[in-house]
Backbone as JSON Lines, residues from 0, in Angstrom:
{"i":0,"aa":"X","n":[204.35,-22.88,72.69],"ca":[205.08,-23.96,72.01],"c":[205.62,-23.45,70.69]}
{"i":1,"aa":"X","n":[206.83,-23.68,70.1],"ca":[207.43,-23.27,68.88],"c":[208.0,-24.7,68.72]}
{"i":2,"aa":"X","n":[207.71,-24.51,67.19],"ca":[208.81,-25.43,66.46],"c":[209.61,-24.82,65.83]}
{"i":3,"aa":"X","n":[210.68,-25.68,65.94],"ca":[211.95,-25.0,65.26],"c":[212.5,-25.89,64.21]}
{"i":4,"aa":"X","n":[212.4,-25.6,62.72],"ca":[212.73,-26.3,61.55],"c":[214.15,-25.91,61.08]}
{"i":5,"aa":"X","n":[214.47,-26.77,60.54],"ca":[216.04,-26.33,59.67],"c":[215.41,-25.3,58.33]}
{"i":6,"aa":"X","n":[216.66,-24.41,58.66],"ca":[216.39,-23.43,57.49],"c":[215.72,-24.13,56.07]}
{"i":7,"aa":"X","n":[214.89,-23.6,55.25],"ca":[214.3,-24.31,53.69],"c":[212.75,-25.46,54.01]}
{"i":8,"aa":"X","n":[213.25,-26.05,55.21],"ca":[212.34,-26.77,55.15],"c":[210.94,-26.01,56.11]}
{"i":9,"aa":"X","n":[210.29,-26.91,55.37],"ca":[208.38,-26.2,55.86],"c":[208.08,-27.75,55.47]}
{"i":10,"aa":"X","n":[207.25,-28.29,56.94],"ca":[206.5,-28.94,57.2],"c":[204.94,-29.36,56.54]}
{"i":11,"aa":"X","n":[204.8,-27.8,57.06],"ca":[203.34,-27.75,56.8],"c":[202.71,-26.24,56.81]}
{"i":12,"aa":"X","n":[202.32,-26.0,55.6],"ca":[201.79,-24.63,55.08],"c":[201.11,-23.86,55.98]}
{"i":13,"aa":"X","n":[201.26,-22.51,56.18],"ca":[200.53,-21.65,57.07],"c":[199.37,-22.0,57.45]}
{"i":14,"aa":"X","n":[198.48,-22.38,56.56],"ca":[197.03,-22.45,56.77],"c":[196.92,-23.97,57.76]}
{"i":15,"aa":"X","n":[197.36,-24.75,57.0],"ca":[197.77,-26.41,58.22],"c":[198.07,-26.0,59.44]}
{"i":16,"aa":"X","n":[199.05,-25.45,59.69],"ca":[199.34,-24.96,61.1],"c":[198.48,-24.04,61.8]}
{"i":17,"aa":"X","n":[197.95,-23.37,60.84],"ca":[196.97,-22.69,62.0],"c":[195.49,-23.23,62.49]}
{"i":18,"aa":"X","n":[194.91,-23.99,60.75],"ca":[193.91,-25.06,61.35],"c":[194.28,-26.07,62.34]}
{"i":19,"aa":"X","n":[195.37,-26.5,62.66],"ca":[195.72,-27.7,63.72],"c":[196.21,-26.71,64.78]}
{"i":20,"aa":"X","n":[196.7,-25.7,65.13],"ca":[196.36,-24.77,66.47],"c":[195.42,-24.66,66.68]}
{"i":21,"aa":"X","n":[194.49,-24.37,66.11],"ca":[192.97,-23.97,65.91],"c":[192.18,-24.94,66.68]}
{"i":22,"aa":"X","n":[192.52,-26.38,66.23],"ca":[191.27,-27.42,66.71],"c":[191.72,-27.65,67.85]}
{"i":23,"aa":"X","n":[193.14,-28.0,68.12],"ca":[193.89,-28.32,69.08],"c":[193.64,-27.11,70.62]}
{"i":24,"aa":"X","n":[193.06,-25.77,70.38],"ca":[193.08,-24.92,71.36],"c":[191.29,-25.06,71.64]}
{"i":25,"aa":"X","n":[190.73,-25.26,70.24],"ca":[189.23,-25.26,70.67],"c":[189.09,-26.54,71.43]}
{"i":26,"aa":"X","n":[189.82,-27.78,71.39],"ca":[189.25,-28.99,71.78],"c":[189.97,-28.69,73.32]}
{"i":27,"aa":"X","n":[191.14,-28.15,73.98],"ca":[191.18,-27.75,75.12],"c":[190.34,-26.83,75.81]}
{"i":28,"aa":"X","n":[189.88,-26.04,75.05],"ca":[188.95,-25.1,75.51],"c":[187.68,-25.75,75.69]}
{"i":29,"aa":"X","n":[186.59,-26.59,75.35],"ca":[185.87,-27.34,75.42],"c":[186.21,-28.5,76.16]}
{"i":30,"aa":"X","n":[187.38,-28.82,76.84],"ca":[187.36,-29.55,77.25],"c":[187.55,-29.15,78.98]}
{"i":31,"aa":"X","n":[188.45,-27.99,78.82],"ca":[189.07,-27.26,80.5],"c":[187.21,-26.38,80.61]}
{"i":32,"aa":"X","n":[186.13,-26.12,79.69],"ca":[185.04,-25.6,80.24],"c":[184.08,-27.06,80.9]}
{"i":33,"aa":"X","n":[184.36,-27.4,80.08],"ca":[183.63,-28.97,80.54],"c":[184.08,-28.95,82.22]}
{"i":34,"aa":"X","n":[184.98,-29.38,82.25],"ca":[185.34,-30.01,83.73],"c":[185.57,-28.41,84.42]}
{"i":35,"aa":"X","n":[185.39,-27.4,84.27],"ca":[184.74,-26.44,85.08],"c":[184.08,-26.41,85.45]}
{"i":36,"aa":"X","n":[182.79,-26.64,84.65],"ca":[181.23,-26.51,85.0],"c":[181.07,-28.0,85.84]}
{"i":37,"aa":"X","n":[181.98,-29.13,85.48],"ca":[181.26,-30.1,86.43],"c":[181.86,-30.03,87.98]}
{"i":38,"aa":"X","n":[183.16,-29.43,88.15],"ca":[183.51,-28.72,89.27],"c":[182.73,-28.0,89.78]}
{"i":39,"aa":"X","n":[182.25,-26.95,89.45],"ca":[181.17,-26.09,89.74],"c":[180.45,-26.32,90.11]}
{"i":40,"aa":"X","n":[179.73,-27.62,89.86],"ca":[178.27,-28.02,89.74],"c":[178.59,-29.22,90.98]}
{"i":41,"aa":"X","n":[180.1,-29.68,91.46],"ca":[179.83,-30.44,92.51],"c":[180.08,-29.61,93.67]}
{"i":42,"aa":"X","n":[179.82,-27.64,93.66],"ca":[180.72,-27.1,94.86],"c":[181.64,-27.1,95.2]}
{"i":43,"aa":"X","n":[182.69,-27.03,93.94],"ca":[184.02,-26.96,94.5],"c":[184.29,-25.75,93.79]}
{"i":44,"aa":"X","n":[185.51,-24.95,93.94],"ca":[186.16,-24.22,93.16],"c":[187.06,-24.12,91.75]}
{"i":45,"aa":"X","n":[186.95,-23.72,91.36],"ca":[187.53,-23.99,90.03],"c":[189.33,-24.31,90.03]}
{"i":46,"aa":"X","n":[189.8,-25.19,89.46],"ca":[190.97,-25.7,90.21],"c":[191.68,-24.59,89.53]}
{"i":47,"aa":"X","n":[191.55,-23.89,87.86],"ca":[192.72,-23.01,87.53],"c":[191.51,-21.97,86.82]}
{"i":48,"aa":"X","n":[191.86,-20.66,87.06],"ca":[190.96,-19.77,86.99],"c":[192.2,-18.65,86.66]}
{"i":49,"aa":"X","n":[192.15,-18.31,85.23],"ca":[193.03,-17.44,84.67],"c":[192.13,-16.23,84.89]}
């Protein structure tokens, strides 16, 4: 995903953007392990397995 700003303007300071990538990838990641393991745990296969 990219955002694309008009030249000058900044949203939101390096560090903002990378803490809100940050939570935003850990809370998918905790969330796509979650429903792995309960896949797992009913005998099925894992639906996406990078």
């Amino acid at each position: 995903m990219k955002l694309f700003l008009p030249e000058g303007q900044q949203l939101f300071t390096r560090e903002e953007v990378g803490q809100y990538v940050g939570d935003v990838a850990a809370q998918a990641y905790r969330q796509g392990f979650a429903e792995a393991v309960a896949t797992i745990g009913r005998g099925e296969p894992p639906r996406h397995m990078h």
